[in-house]
């Protein structure tokens, strides 16, 4: 950053000390100290940063469960061309997908996936496309030549399919062939076209905010108007997930961050306000052992009044094991762990090869599982919400 400033840069990107380093930006405090009294003095005294550093250190400690666990910088980002801002996210995502012990291989596959996609500029969201493809390659134990050979039948993440459809634009070097043609075989846009012609946004229909706002108010009466309509327009699935969460748990914004992120222990007590003059004291009294179905009655006190709240302990495994997909023709399994977010077919449906059967979601990566062959759906062993 100092070299950039000395070379004439007007603005450089830094981070508050408690949030700096590793794959984040360099320290603001270090830059302030290094330039103090010079022609490049940024006008910030290191001692003035101490209250801010103290505050953000405390905030960061609350979100410790979401830290990637990375303790130092890594120079292999230059070899594998992984953007620093994606590095820790990709590490966390790989761990959640059960690929954490193959992190070195994920990084190697990232470089291979980038070349398979055409050696593209990696910024959000194109870097996510590369990361999603890399994790698919690791999970399926695929080398580049194998991926190209099997591309017509592989269950690619939606981000990869959308990329080859031109969903984020045209890469500088064009789309690599024959990979693109194989990925798009049997996978078309909603309007029936194989791919976008030019910039996707150029052919978008005007968005009717008044109409969508009316539909939102009918489906989610608690929405706050235009801001929620805009949120839905930009991130429809995220908005729906948020509304469903609120329907089950209420407006959790009032909860203290510590209580929301970390489960309360028996005997713990928290106090919070839902509006001026209205506060609550919640105490966890007892958590009985769950039954064989994972059901239990949590005992708590709300402003001194005892409540018995039925909850489901999702850590309890069902006694009935789910049948696994076999190797017989027509048997379809999941390429990686995830949650079923949508089921596209039902028993008795006639389908064509390549049509989506089920949509999985894992750490922001959605994957449509395609039909391996044309035929009739005989059995369906999963439902939306299954893991």
GROMACS .gro file of C-alpha atoms in nm:
model
  387
    1UNK     CA    1   0.000   0.000   0.000
    2UNK     CA    2   0.287   0.236   0.075
    3UNK     CA    3   0.444   0.164  -0.263
    4UNK     CA    4   0.111   0.228  -0.432
    5UNK     CA    5   0.076   0.559  -0.249
    6UNK     CA    6   0.432   0.657  -0.336
    7UNK     CA    7   0.356   0.577  -0.700
    8UNK     CA    8   0.068   0.824  -0.696
    9UNK     CA    9  -0.237   0.626  -0.580
   10UNK     CA   10  -0.502   0.856  -0.431
   11UNK     CA   11  -0.688   0.581  -0.244
   12UNK     CA   12  -0.572   0.247  -0.099
   13UNK     CA   13  -0.787  -0.021   0.064
   14UNK     CA   14  -0.719  -0.104   0.430
   15UNK     CA   15  -0.909  -0.255   0.724
   16UNK     CA   16  -0.944  -0.168   1.090
   17UNK     CA   17  -0.665  -0.348   1.281
   18UNK     CA   18  -0.890  -0.608   1.447
   19UNK     CA   19  -1.029  -0.710   1.107
   20UNK     CA   20  -0.707  -0.689   0.904
   21UNK     CA   21  -0.449  -0.939   0.785
   22UNK     CA   22  -0.456  -1.295   0.649
   23UNK     CA   23  -0.691  -1.269   0.348
   24UNK     CA   24  -0.831  -0.931   0.456
   25UNK     CA   25  -0.684  -0.589   0.380
   26UNK     CA   26  -0.368  -0.453   0.550
   27UNK     CA   27  -0.391  -0.277   0.886
   28UNK     CA   28  -0.515   0.082   0.895
   29UNK     CA   29  -0.321   0.143   1.214
   30UNK     CA   30   0.003   0.024   1.057
   31UNK     CA   31  -0.051   0.254   0.758
   32UNK     CA   32  -0.130   0.549   0.986
   33UNK     CA   33   0.186   0.489   1.192
   34UNK     CA   34   0.405   0.439   0.885
   35UNK     CA   35   0.293   0.763   0.718
   36UNK     CA   36   0.275   0.984   1.030
   37UNK     CA   37   0.470   1.306   0.981
   38UNK     CA   38   0.543   1.237   0.614
   39UNK     CA   39   0.402   1.382   0.294
   40UNK     CA   40   0.170   1.080   0.281
   41UNK     CA   41   0.033   1.136   0.634
   42UNK     CA   42  -0.331   1.016   0.621
   43UNK     CA   43  -0.432   1.239   0.911
   44UNK     CA   44  -0.537   0.958   1.144
   45UNK     CA   45  -0.359   0.917   1.477
   46UNK     CA   46  -0.304   0.553   1.587
   47UNK     CA   47  -0.435   0.632   1.937
   48UNK     CA   48  -0.764   0.752   1.788
   49UNK     CA   49  -0.817   0.406   1.641
   50UNK     CA   50  -0.799   0.226   1.977
   51UNK     CA   51  -1.171   0.260   2.067
   52UNK     CA   52  -1.270   0.132   1.722
   53UNK     CA   53  -1.029  -0.159   1.744
   54UNK     CA   54  -1.160  -0.253   2.087
   55UNK     CA   55  -1.521  -0.245   1.965
   56UNK     CA   56  -1.460  -0.457   1.655
   57UNK     CA   57  -1.250  -0.708   1.850
   58UNK     CA   58  -1.554  -0.771   2.071
   59UNK     CA   59  -1.786  -0.794   1.772
   60UNK     CA   60  -1.554  -1.038   1.597
   61UNK     CA   61  -1.545  -1.263   1.904
   62UNK     CA   62  -1.922  -1.304   1.881
   63UNK     CA   63  -1.891  -1.432   1.526
   64UNK     CA   64  -1.600  -1.666   1.602
   65UNK     CA   65  -1.802  -1.977   1.501
   66UNK     CA   66  -1.805  -1.845   1.145
   67UNK     CA   67  -1.429  -1.795   1.124
   68UNK     CA   68  -1.257  -2.021   0.873
   69UNK     CA   69  -0.987  -2.134   1.114
   70UNK     CA   70  -0.709  -2.000   0.891
   71UNK     CA   71  -0.427  -1.867   1.110
   72UNK     CA   72  -0.189  -1.721   0.853
   73UNK     CA   73  -0.160  -1.598   0.498
   74UNK     CA   74  -0.092  -1.844   0.218
   75UNK     CA   75   0.121  -1.772  -0.088
   76UNK     CA   76  -0.042  -2.051  -0.289
   77UNK     CA   77  -0.321  -1.806  -0.382
   78UNK     CA   78  -0.083  -1.680  -0.651
   79UNK     CA   79  -0.029  -2.027  -0.797
   80UNK     CA   80  -0.394  -2.132  -0.781
   81UNK     CA   81  -0.529  -1.782  -0.859
   82UNK     CA   82  -0.782  -1.783  -0.577
   83UNK     CA   83  -0.897  -1.429  -0.485
   84UNK     CA   84  -0.816  -1.344  -0.123
   85UNK     CA   85  -1.176  -1.252  -0.051
   86UNK     CA   86  -1.289  -1.597  -0.165
   87UNK     CA   87  -1.013  -1.801  -0.004
   88UNK     CA   88  -1.160  -1.823   0.347
   89UNK     CA   89  -1.517  -1.855   0.217
   90UNK     CA   90  -1.412  -2.146  -0.002
   91UNK     CA   91  -1.230  -2.311   0.290
   92UNK     CA   92  -1.542  -2.286   0.509
   93UNK     CA   93  -1.767  -2.408   0.227
   94UNK     CA   94  -1.541  -2.706   0.156
   95UNK     CA   95  -1.543  -2.800   0.526
   96UNK     CA   96  -1.923  -2.787   0.540
   97UNK     CA   97  -1.942  -3.012   0.231
   98UNK     CA   98  -1.717  -3.271   0.394
   99UNK     CA   99  -1.418  -3.177   0.179
  100UNK     CA  100  -1.217  -3.002   0.450
  101UNK     CA  101  -0.960  -3.282   0.469
  102UNK     CA  102  -0.907  -3.243   0.093
  103UNK     CA  103  -0.843  -2.868   0.104
  104UNK     CA  104  -0.511  -2.897  -0.079
  105UNK     CA  105  -0.688  -3.085  -0.359
  106UNK     CA  106  -0.970  -2.827  -0.368
  107UNK     CA  107  -0.712  -2.554  -0.430
  108UNK     CA  108  -0.547  -2.759  -0.703
  109UNK     CA  109  -0.883  -2.824  -0.868
  110UNK     CA  110  -0.964  -2.453  -0.847
  111UNK     CA  111  -0.677  -2.380  -1.084
  112UNK     CA  112  -0.792  -2.660  -1.316
  113UNK     CA  113  -1.155  -2.545  -1.304
  114UNK     CA  114  -1.048  -2.193  -1.395
  115UNK     CA  115  -0.878  -2.320  -1.711
  116UNK     CA  116  -1.176  -2.543  -1.797
  117UNK     CA  117  -1.398  -2.234  -1.781
  118UNK     CA  118  -1.169  -2.034  -2.008
  119UNK     CA  119  -0.919  -1.874  -1.765
  120UNK     CA  120  -1.172  -1.609  -1.665
  121UNK     CA  121  -1.139  -1.289  -1.458
  122UNK     CA  122  -1.235  -1.394  -1.107
  123UNK     CA  123  -1.461  -1.151  -0.926
  124UNK     CA  124  -1.795  -1.211  -0.760
  125UNK     CA  125  -1.986  -1.398  -0.903
  126UNK     CA  126  -1.744  -1.556  -1.152
  127UNK     CA  127  -1.509  -1.669  -0.875
  128UNK     CA  128  -1.800  -1.860  -0.719
  129UNK     CA  129  -1.850  -2.047  -1.047
  130UNK     CA  130  -1.486  -2.160  -1.038
  131UNK     CA  131  -1.511  -2.264  -0.673
  132UNK     CA  132  -1.834  -2.458  -0.725
  133UNK     CA  133  -1.685  -2.647  -1.020
  134UNK     CA  134  -1.365  -2.720  -0.826
  135UNK     CA  135  -1.560  -2.875  -0.538
  136UNK     CA  136  -1.766  -3.086  -0.779
  137UNK     CA  137  -1.442  -3.217  -0.930
  138UNK     CA  138  -1.305  -3.308  -0.587
  139UNK     CA  139  -1.629  -3.468  -0.469
  140UNK     CA  140  -1.659  -3.674  -0.788
  141UNK     CA  141  -1.282  -3.740  -0.816
  142UNK     CA  142  -1.271  -3.595  -1.168
  143UNK     CA  143  -0.970  -3.487  -1.370
  144UNK     CA  144  -1.025  -3.223  -1.643
  145UNK     CA  145  -1.037  -3.476  -1.929
  146UNK     CA  146  -1.286  -3.692  -1.738
  147UNK     CA  147  -1.509  -3.393  -1.666
  148UNK     CA  148  -1.520  -3.297  -2.034
  149UNK     CA  149  -1.594  -3.655  -2.135
  150UNK     CA  150  -1.880  -3.695  -1.883
  151UNK     CA  151  -2.014  -3.339  -1.903
  152UNK     CA  152  -2.346  -3.435  -2.066
  153UNK     CA  153  -2.452  -3.647  -1.769
  154UNK     CA  154  -2.286  -3.473  -1.472
  155UNK     CA  155  -2.497  -3.285  -1.217
  156UNK     CA  156  -2.328  -2.947  -1.249
  157UNK     CA  157  -2.398  -2.671  -0.993
  158UNK     CA  158  -2.652  -2.419  -1.120
  159UNK     CA  159  -2.386  -2.148  -1.115
  160UNK     CA  160  -2.177  -2.343  -1.369
  161UNK     CA  161  -2.474  -2.410  -1.598
  162UNK     CA  162  -2.577  -2.043  -1.579
  163UNK     CA  163  -2.221  -1.938  -1.663
  164UNK     CA  164  -2.219  -2.145  -1.982
  165UNK     CA  165  -2.565  -2.007  -2.067
  166UNK     CA  166  -2.415  -1.659  -2.055
  167UNK     CA  167  -2.591  -1.570  -1.731
  168UNK     CA  168  -2.308  -1.344  -1.613
  169UNK     CA  169  -2.199  -1.230  -1.957
  170UNK     CA  170  -1.942  -1.342  -2.212
  171UNK     CA  171  -1.587  -1.426  -2.097
  172UNK     CA  172  -1.308  -1.230  -2.271
  173UNK     CA  173  -1.176  -1.540  -2.449
  174UNK     CA  174  -1.514  -1.687  -2.533
  175UNK     CA  175  -1.666  -2.008  -2.399
  176UNK     CA  176  -1.447  -2.320  -2.421
  177UNK     CA  177  -1.567  -2.596  -2.649
  178UNK     CA  178  -1.668  -2.877  -2.654
  179UNK     CA  179  -1.733  -2.837  -2.280
  180UNK     CA  180  -1.994  -2.566  -2.323
  181UNK     CA  181  -2.202  -2.761  -2.576
  182UNK     CA  182  -2.193  -3.072  -2.359
  183UNK     CA  183  -2.295  -2.886  -2.042
  184UNK     CA  184  -2.586  -2.715  -2.218
  185UNK     CA  185  -2.720  -3.034  -2.380
  186UNK     CA  186  -3.070  -3.079  -2.241
  187UNK     CA  187  -3.036  -2.768  -2.023
  188UNK     CA  188  -3.217  -2.464  -2.159
  189UNK     CA  189  -3.333  -2.128  -2.026
  190UNK     CA  190  -3.689  -2.087  -1.900
  191UNK     CA  191  -3.793  -1.936  -2.232
  192UNK     CA  192  -3.659  -2.236  -2.424
  193UNK     CA  193  -3.343  -2.073  -2.559
  194UNK     CA  194  -3.019  -2.265  -2.520
  195UNK     CA  195  -2.833  -1.957  -2.395
  196UNK     CA  196  -2.846  -1.580  -2.375
  197UNK     CA  197  -2.761  -1.383  -2.686
  198UNK     CA  198  -2.536  -1.102  -2.566
  199UNK     CA  199  -2.573  -0.927  -2.231
  200UNK     CA  200  -2.846  -1.100  -2.023
  201UNK     CA  201  -2.981  -0.775  -1.880
  202UNK     CA  202  -3.050  -0.635  -2.227
  203UNK     CA  203  -3.342  -0.872  -2.282
  204UNK     CA  204  -3.493  -0.859  -1.933
  205UNK     CA  205  -3.858  -0.762  -1.916
  206UNK     CA  206  -3.940  -0.450  -1.712
  207UNK     CA  207  -3.997  -0.542  -1.347
  208UNK     CA  208  -4.344  -0.453  -1.221
  209UNK     CA  209  -4.272  -0.344  -0.864
  210UNK     CA  210  -4.634  -0.254  -0.788
  211UNK     CA  211  -4.754  -0.598  -0.894
  212UNK     CA  212  -4.481  -0.781  -0.704
  213UNK     CA  213  -4.537  -0.566  -0.395
  214UNK     CA  214  -4.904  -0.664  -0.399
  215UNK     CA  215  -4.816  -1.032  -0.427
  216UNK     CA  216  -4.566  -1.000  -0.142
  217UNK     CA  217  -4.819  -0.833   0.084
  218UNK     CA  218  -5.064  -1.114   0.013
  219UNK     CA  219  -4.806  -1.385   0.088
  220UNK     CA  220  -4.613  -1.210   0.365
  221UNK     CA  221  -4.832  -0.951   0.542
  222UNK     CA  222  -4.542  -0.844   0.765
  223UNK     CA  223  -4.331  -0.709   0.478
  224UNK     CA  224  -4.217  -0.349   0.508
  225UNK     CA  225  -4.304  -0.225   0.159
  226UNK     CA  226  -4.073  -0.110  -0.118
  227UNK     CA  227  -3.750  -0.215   0.053
  228UNK     CA  228  -3.874  -0.573   0.090
  229UNK     CA  229  -3.999  -0.568  -0.270
  230UNK     CA  230  -3.650  -0.468  -0.383
  231UNK     CA  231  -3.494  -0.741  -0.167
  232UNK     CA  232  -3.724  -0.998  -0.324
  233UNK     CA  233  -3.647  -0.873  -0.675
  234UNK     CA  234  -3.271  -0.910  -0.618
  235UNK     CA  235  -3.264  -1.227  -0.405
  236UNK     CA  236  -3.600  -1.408  -0.430
  237UNK     CA  237  -3.493  -1.737  -0.267
  238UNK     CA  238  -3.303  -1.567   0.015
  239UNK     CA  239  -3.606  -1.345   0.081
  240UNK     CA  240  -3.841  -1.644   0.094
  241UNK     CA  241  -3.606  -1.830   0.330
  242UNK     CA  242  -3.594  -1.524   0.555
  243UNK     CA  243  -3.973  -1.491   0.563
  244UNK     CA  244  -4.013  -1.861   0.644
  245UNK     CA  245  -3.759  -1.824   0.925
  246UNK     CA  246  -3.952  -1.529   1.065
  247UNK     CA  247  -4.278  -1.725   1.043
  248UNK     CA  248  -4.131  -1.997   1.264
  249UNK     CA  249  -3.907  -1.799   1.502
  250UNK     CA  250  -4.047  -1.447   1.489
  251UNK     CA  251  -3.840  -1.130   1.458
  252UNK     CA  252  -3.513  -1.249   1.604
  253UNK     CA  253  -3.347  -0.911   1.537
  254UNK     CA  254  -3.424  -0.811   1.896
  255UNK     CA  255  -3.223  -1.099   2.043
  256UNK     CA  256  -2.871  -1.030   2.171
  257UNK     CA  257  -2.616  -1.149   1.914
  258UNK     CA  258  -2.450  -1.378   2.170
  259UNK     CA  259  -2.779  -1.554   2.248
  260UNK     CA  260  -2.865  -1.592   1.879
  261UNK     CA  261  -2.530  -1.739   1.774
  262UNK     CA  262  -2.448  -1.948   2.081
  263UNK     CA  263  -2.701  -2.186   2.245
  264UNK     CA  264  -2.793  -2.096   2.599
  265UNK     CA  265  -2.684  -2.335   2.876
  266UNK     CA  266  -2.914  -2.443   3.156
  267UNK     CA  267  -2.925  -2.162   3.410
  268UNK     CA  268  -2.832  -1.890   3.159
  269UNK     CA  269  -3.039  -1.573   3.159
  270UNK     CA  270  -3.061  -1.301   2.894
  271UNK     CA  271  -3.242  -0.969   2.885
  272UNK     CA  272  -3.347  -0.778   2.575
  273UNK     CA  273  -3.599  -0.517   2.461
  274UNK     CA  274  -3.843  -0.554   2.173
  275UNK     CA  275  -3.949  -0.189   2.183
  276UNK     CA  276  -3.895   0.114   2.407
  277UNK     CA  277  -4.029   0.039   2.754
  278UNK     CA  278  -4.089  -0.331   2.686
  279UNK     CA  279  -3.814  -0.569   2.795
  280UNK     CA  280  -3.793  -0.942   2.855
  281UNK     CA  281  -3.587  -1.163   3.082
  282UNK     CA  282  -3.550  -1.519   2.953
  283UNK     CA  283  -3.398  -1.799   3.160
  284UNK     CA  284  -3.330  -2.153   3.040
  285UNK     CA  285  -3.440  -2.385   3.321
  286UNK     CA  286  -3.411  -2.736   3.179
  287UNK     CA  287  -3.360  -2.931   2.856
  288UNK     CA  288  -3.492  -3.289   2.905
  289UNK     CA  289  -3.353  -3.568   2.691
  290UNK     CA  290  -3.537  -3.604   2.358
  291UNK     CA  291  -3.741  -3.911   2.273
  292UNK     CA  292  -3.660  -4.147   1.985
  293UNK     CA  293  -3.813  -3.899   1.738
  294UNK     CA  294  -3.604  -3.610   1.866
  295UNK     CA  295  -3.894  -3.434   2.045
  296UNK     CA  296  -3.846  -3.269   2.384
  297UNK     CA  297  -4.010  -3.007   2.608
  298UNK     CA  298  -3.768  -2.725   2.682
  299UNK     CA  299  -3.849  -2.555   3.015
  300UNK     CA  300  -3.784  -2.180   3.032
  301UNK     CA  301  -3.895  -1.875   3.225
  302UNK     CA  302  -4.019  -1.559   3.055
  303UNK     CA  303  -4.025  -1.265   3.298
  304UNK     CA  304  -4.059  -1.516   3.581
  305UNK     CA  305  -4.343  -1.715   3.422
  306UNK     CA  306  -4.259  -2.077   3.340
  307UNK     CA  307  -4.310  -2.198   2.983
  308UNK     CA  308  -4.287  -2.547   2.829
  309UNK     CA  309  -4.180  -2.523   2.467
  310UNK     CA  310  -4.185  -2.830   2.236
  311UNK     CA  311  -3.879  -2.844   2.012
  312UNK     CA  312  -3.716  -3.093   1.778
  313UNK     CA  313  -3.356  -3.197   1.838
  314UNK     CA  314  -3.220  -3.236   1.485
  315UNK     CA  315  -2.907  -3.411   1.615
  316UNK     CA  316  -3.114  -3.721   1.696
  317UNK     CA  317  -3.076  -3.971   1.413
  318UNK     CA  318  -3.381  -4.153   1.291
  319UNK     CA  319  -3.384  -4.526   1.356
  320UNK     CA  320  -3.483  -4.581   0.995
  321UNK     CA  321  -3.191  -4.542   0.756
  322UNK     CA  322  -3.265  -4.386   0.420
  323UNK     CA  323  -3.227  -4.621   0.126
  324UNK     CA  324  -2.918  -4.540  -0.079
  325UNK     CA  325  -2.908  -4.520  -0.456
  326UNK     CA  326  -2.763  -4.833  -0.609
  327UNK     CA  327  -2.573  -4.888  -0.929
  328UNK     CA  328  -2.867  -5.010  -1.132
  329UNK     CA  329  -2.968  -4.813  -1.447
  330UNK     CA  330  -3.209  -4.535  -1.364
  331UNK     CA  331  -3.106  -4.512  -0.998
  332UNK     CA  332  -3.017  -4.150  -0.912
  333UNK     CA  333  -2.821  -4.039  -0.607
  334UNK     CA  334  -2.675  -3.714  -0.478
  335UNK     CA  335  -2.329  -3.610  -0.600
  336UNK     CA  336  -2.252  -3.439  -0.266
  337UNK     CA  337  -2.409  -3.363   0.075
  338UNK     CA  338  -2.680  -3.099   0.082
  339UNK     CA  339  -3.041  -3.009   0.156
  340UNK     CA  340  -3.322  -3.086  -0.088
  341UNK     CA  341  -3.477  -2.747  -0.168
  342UNK     CA  342  -3.704  -2.850  -0.453
  343UNK     CA  343  -3.844  -3.169  -0.606
  344UNK     CA  344  -3.929  -3.125  -0.972
  345UNK     CA  345  -4.103  -3.459  -1.040
  346UNK     CA  346  -4.341  -3.710  -0.885
  347UNK     CA  347  -4.391  -4.085  -0.933
  348UNK     CA  348  -4.552  -4.156  -1.268
  349UNK     CA  349  -4.406  -3.854  -1.448
  350UNK     CA  350  -4.256  -3.914  -1.792
  351UNK     CA  351  -3.919  -3.741  -1.821
  352UNK     CA  352  -3.646  -3.691  -2.078
  353UNK     CA  353  -3.275  -3.739  -2.028
  354UNK     CA  354  -3.119  -3.428  -1.872
  355UNK     CA  355  -3.439  -3.290  -1.718
  356UNK     CA  356  -3.395  -3.174  -1.355
  357UNK     CA  357  -3.530  -3.413  -1.093
  358UNK     CA  358  -3.426  -3.258  -0.762
  359UNK     CA  359  -3.248  -2.937  -0.661
  360UNK     CA  360  -2.989  -2.957  -0.381
  361UNK     CA  361  -2.844  -2.666  -0.187
  362UNK     CA  362  -2.522  -2.670   0.011
  363UNK     CA  363  -2.347  -2.356   0.138
  364UNK     CA  364  -2.498  -2.125  -0.129
  365UNK     CA  365  -2.427  -2.378  -0.405
  366UNK     CA  366  -2.739  -2.509  -0.576
  367UNK     CA  367  -2.720  -2.819  -0.795
  368UNK     CA  368  -2.995  -2.958  -1.016
  369UNK     CA  369  -2.975  -3.339  -1.036
  370UNK     CA  370  -3.054  -3.439  -1.398
  371UNK     CA  371  -3.225  -3.754  -1.518
  372UNK     CA  372  -2.957  -3.998  -1.643
  373UNK     CA  373  -3.198  -4.138  -1.903
  374UNK     CA  374  -3.547  -4.088  -2.046
  375UNK     CA  375  -3.825  -4.287  -1.883
  376UNK     CA  376  -4.091  -4.288  -1.610
  377UNK     CA  377  -4.033  -4.200  -1.243
  378UNK     CA  378  -4.106  -4.516  -1.041
  379UNK     CA  379  -4.011  -4.409  -0.687
  380UNK     CA  380  -3.909  -4.088  -0.511
  381UNK     CA  381  -3.738  -4.125  -0.173
  382UNK     CA  382  -3.678  -3.760  -0.081
  383UNK     CA  383  -3.887  -3.452  -0.006
  384UNK     CA  384  -3.809  -3.082   0.011
  385UNK     CA  385  -3.619  -3.013   0.335
  386UNK     CA  386  -3.450  -3.356   0.354
  387UNK     CA  387  -3.077  -3.367   0.418
   0.00000   0.00000   0.00000
